[in-house]
PDB file of C-alpha atoms in Angstrom:
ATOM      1  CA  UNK A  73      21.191   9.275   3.311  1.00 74.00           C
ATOM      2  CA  UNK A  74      18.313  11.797   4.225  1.00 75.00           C
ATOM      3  CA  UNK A  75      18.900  14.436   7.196  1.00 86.00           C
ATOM      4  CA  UNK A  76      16.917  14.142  10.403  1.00 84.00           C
ATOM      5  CA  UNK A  77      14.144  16.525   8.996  1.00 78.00           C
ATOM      6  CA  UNK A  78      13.815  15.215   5.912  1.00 79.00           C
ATOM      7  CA  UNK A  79      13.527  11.718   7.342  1.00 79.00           C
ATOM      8  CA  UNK A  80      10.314  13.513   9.624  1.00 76.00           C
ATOM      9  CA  UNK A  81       8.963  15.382   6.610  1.00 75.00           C
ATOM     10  CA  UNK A  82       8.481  11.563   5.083  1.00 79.00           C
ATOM     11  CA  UNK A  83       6.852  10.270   8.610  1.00 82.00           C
ATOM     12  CA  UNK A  84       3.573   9.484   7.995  1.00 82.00           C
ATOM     13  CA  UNK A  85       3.012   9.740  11.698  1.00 83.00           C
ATOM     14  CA  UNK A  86       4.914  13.393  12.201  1.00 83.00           C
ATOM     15  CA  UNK A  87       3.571  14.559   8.631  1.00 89.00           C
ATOM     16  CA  UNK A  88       0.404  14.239   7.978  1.00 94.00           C
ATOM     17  CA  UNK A  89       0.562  15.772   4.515  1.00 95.00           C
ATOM     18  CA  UNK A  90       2.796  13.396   2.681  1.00 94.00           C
ATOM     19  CA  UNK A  91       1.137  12.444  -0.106  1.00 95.00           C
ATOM     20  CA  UNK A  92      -0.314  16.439  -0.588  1.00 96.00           C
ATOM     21  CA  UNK A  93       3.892  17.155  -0.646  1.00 94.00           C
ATOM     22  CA  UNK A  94       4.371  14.438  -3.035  1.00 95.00           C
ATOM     23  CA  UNK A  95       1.148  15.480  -5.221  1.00 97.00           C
ATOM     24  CA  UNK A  96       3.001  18.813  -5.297  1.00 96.00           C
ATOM     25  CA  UNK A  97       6.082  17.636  -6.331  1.00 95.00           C
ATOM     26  CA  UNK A  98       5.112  15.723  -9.229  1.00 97.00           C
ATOM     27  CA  UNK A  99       2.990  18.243 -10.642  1.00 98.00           C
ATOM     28  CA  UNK A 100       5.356  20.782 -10.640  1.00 97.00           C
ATOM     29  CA  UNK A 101       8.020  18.392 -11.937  1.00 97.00           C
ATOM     30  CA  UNK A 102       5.491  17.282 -14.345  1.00 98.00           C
ATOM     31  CA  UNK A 103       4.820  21.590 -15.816  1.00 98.00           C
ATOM     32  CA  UNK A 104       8.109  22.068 -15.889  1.00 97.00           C
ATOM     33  CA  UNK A 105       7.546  24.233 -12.469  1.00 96.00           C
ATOM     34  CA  UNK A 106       4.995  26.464 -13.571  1.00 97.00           C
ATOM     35  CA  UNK A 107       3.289  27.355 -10.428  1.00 96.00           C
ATOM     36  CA  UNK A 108       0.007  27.877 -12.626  1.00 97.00           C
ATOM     37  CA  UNK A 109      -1.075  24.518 -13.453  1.00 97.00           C
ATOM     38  CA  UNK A 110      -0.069  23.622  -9.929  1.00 98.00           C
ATOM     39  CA  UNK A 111      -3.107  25.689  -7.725  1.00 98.00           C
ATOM     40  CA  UNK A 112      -5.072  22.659  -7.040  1.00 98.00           C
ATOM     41  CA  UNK A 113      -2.406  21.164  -5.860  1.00 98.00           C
ATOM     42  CA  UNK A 114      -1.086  24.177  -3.221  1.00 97.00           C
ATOM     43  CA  UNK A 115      -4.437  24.717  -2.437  1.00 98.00           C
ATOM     44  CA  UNK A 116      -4.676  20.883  -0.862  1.00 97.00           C
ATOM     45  CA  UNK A 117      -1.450  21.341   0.814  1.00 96.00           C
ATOM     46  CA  UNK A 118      -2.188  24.408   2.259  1.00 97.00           C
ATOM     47  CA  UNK A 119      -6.348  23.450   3.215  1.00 97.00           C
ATOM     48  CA  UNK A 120      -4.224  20.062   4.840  1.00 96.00           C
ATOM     49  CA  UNK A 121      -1.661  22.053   6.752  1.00 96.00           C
ATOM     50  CA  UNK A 122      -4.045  24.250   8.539  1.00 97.00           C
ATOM     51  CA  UNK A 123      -6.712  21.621   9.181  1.00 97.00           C
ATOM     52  CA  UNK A 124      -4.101  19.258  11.101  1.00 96.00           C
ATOM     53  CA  UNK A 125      -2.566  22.332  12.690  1.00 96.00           C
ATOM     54  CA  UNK A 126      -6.128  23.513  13.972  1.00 97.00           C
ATOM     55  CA  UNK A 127      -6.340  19.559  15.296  1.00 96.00           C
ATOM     56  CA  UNK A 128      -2.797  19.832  16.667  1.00 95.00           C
ATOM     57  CA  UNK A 129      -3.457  23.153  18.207  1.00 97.00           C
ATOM     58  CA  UNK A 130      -7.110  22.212  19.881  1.00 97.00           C
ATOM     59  CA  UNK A 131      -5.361  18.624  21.258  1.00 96.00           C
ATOM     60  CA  UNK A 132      -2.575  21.251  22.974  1.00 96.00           C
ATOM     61  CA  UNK A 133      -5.269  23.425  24.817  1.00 97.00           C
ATOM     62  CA  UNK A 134      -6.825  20.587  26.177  1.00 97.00           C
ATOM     63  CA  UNK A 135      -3.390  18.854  27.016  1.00 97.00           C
ATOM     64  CA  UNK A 136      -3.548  16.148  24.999  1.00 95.00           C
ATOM     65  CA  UNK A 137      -0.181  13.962  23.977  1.00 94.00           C
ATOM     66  CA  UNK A 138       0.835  13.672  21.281  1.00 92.00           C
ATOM     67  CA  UNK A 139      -0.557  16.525  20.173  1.00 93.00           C
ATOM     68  CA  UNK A 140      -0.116  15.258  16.562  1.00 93.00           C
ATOM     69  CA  UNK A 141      -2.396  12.131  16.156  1.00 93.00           C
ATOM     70  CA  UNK A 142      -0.465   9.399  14.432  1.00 92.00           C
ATOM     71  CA  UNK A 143      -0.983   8.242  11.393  1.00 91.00           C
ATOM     72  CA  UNK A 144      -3.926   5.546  12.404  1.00 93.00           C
ATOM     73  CA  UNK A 145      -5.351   7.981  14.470  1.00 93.00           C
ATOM     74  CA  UNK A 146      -5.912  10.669  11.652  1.00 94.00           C
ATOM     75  CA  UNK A 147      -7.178   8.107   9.495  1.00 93.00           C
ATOM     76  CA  UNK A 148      -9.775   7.047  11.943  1.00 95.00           C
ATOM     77  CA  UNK A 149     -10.741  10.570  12.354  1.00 93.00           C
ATOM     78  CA  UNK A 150     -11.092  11.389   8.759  1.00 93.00           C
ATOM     79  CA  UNK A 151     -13.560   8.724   8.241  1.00 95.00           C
ATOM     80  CA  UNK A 152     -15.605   9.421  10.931  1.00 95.00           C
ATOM     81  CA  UNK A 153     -16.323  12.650   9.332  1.00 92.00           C
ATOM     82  CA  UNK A 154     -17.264  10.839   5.929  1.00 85.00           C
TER      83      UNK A 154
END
């Protein structure tokens, strides 16, 4: 049975970096966890991470709730911008 957190780090709607986790993950599984052949892979998670907490951060200032966007939301947002 997964903890509380780990049960939010897998909600699509709390996290929205699930799959960049998972992509993570594998490849490091995958090398054998050399951190190396893994960049790309960091470097999504981390370019992910700030970009929703920028969006998270600018929906606070101007008091809007939830300040994460749910899962629908974000998707509706990301094609907008093509």
């Amino acid at each position: 049975r997964m903890s509380r957190r780990a049960q939010q780090l897998r909600d699509h709607d709390t996290n929205p970096c699930v799959v960049e986790t998972d992509a993570s993950r594998k490849c490091m599984d995958d090398n054998n966890y050399n951190k190396d052949m893994c960049t790309a892979y960091f470097l999504k998670y981390r370019n992910c991470r700030k970009f929703w907490h920028d969006v998270m951060m600018q929906r606070k200032r101007n008091g809007v709730k939830p300040e994460m966007p749910s899962a629908e939301e974000r998707r509706k947002m990301l094609d907008s911008m093509g």
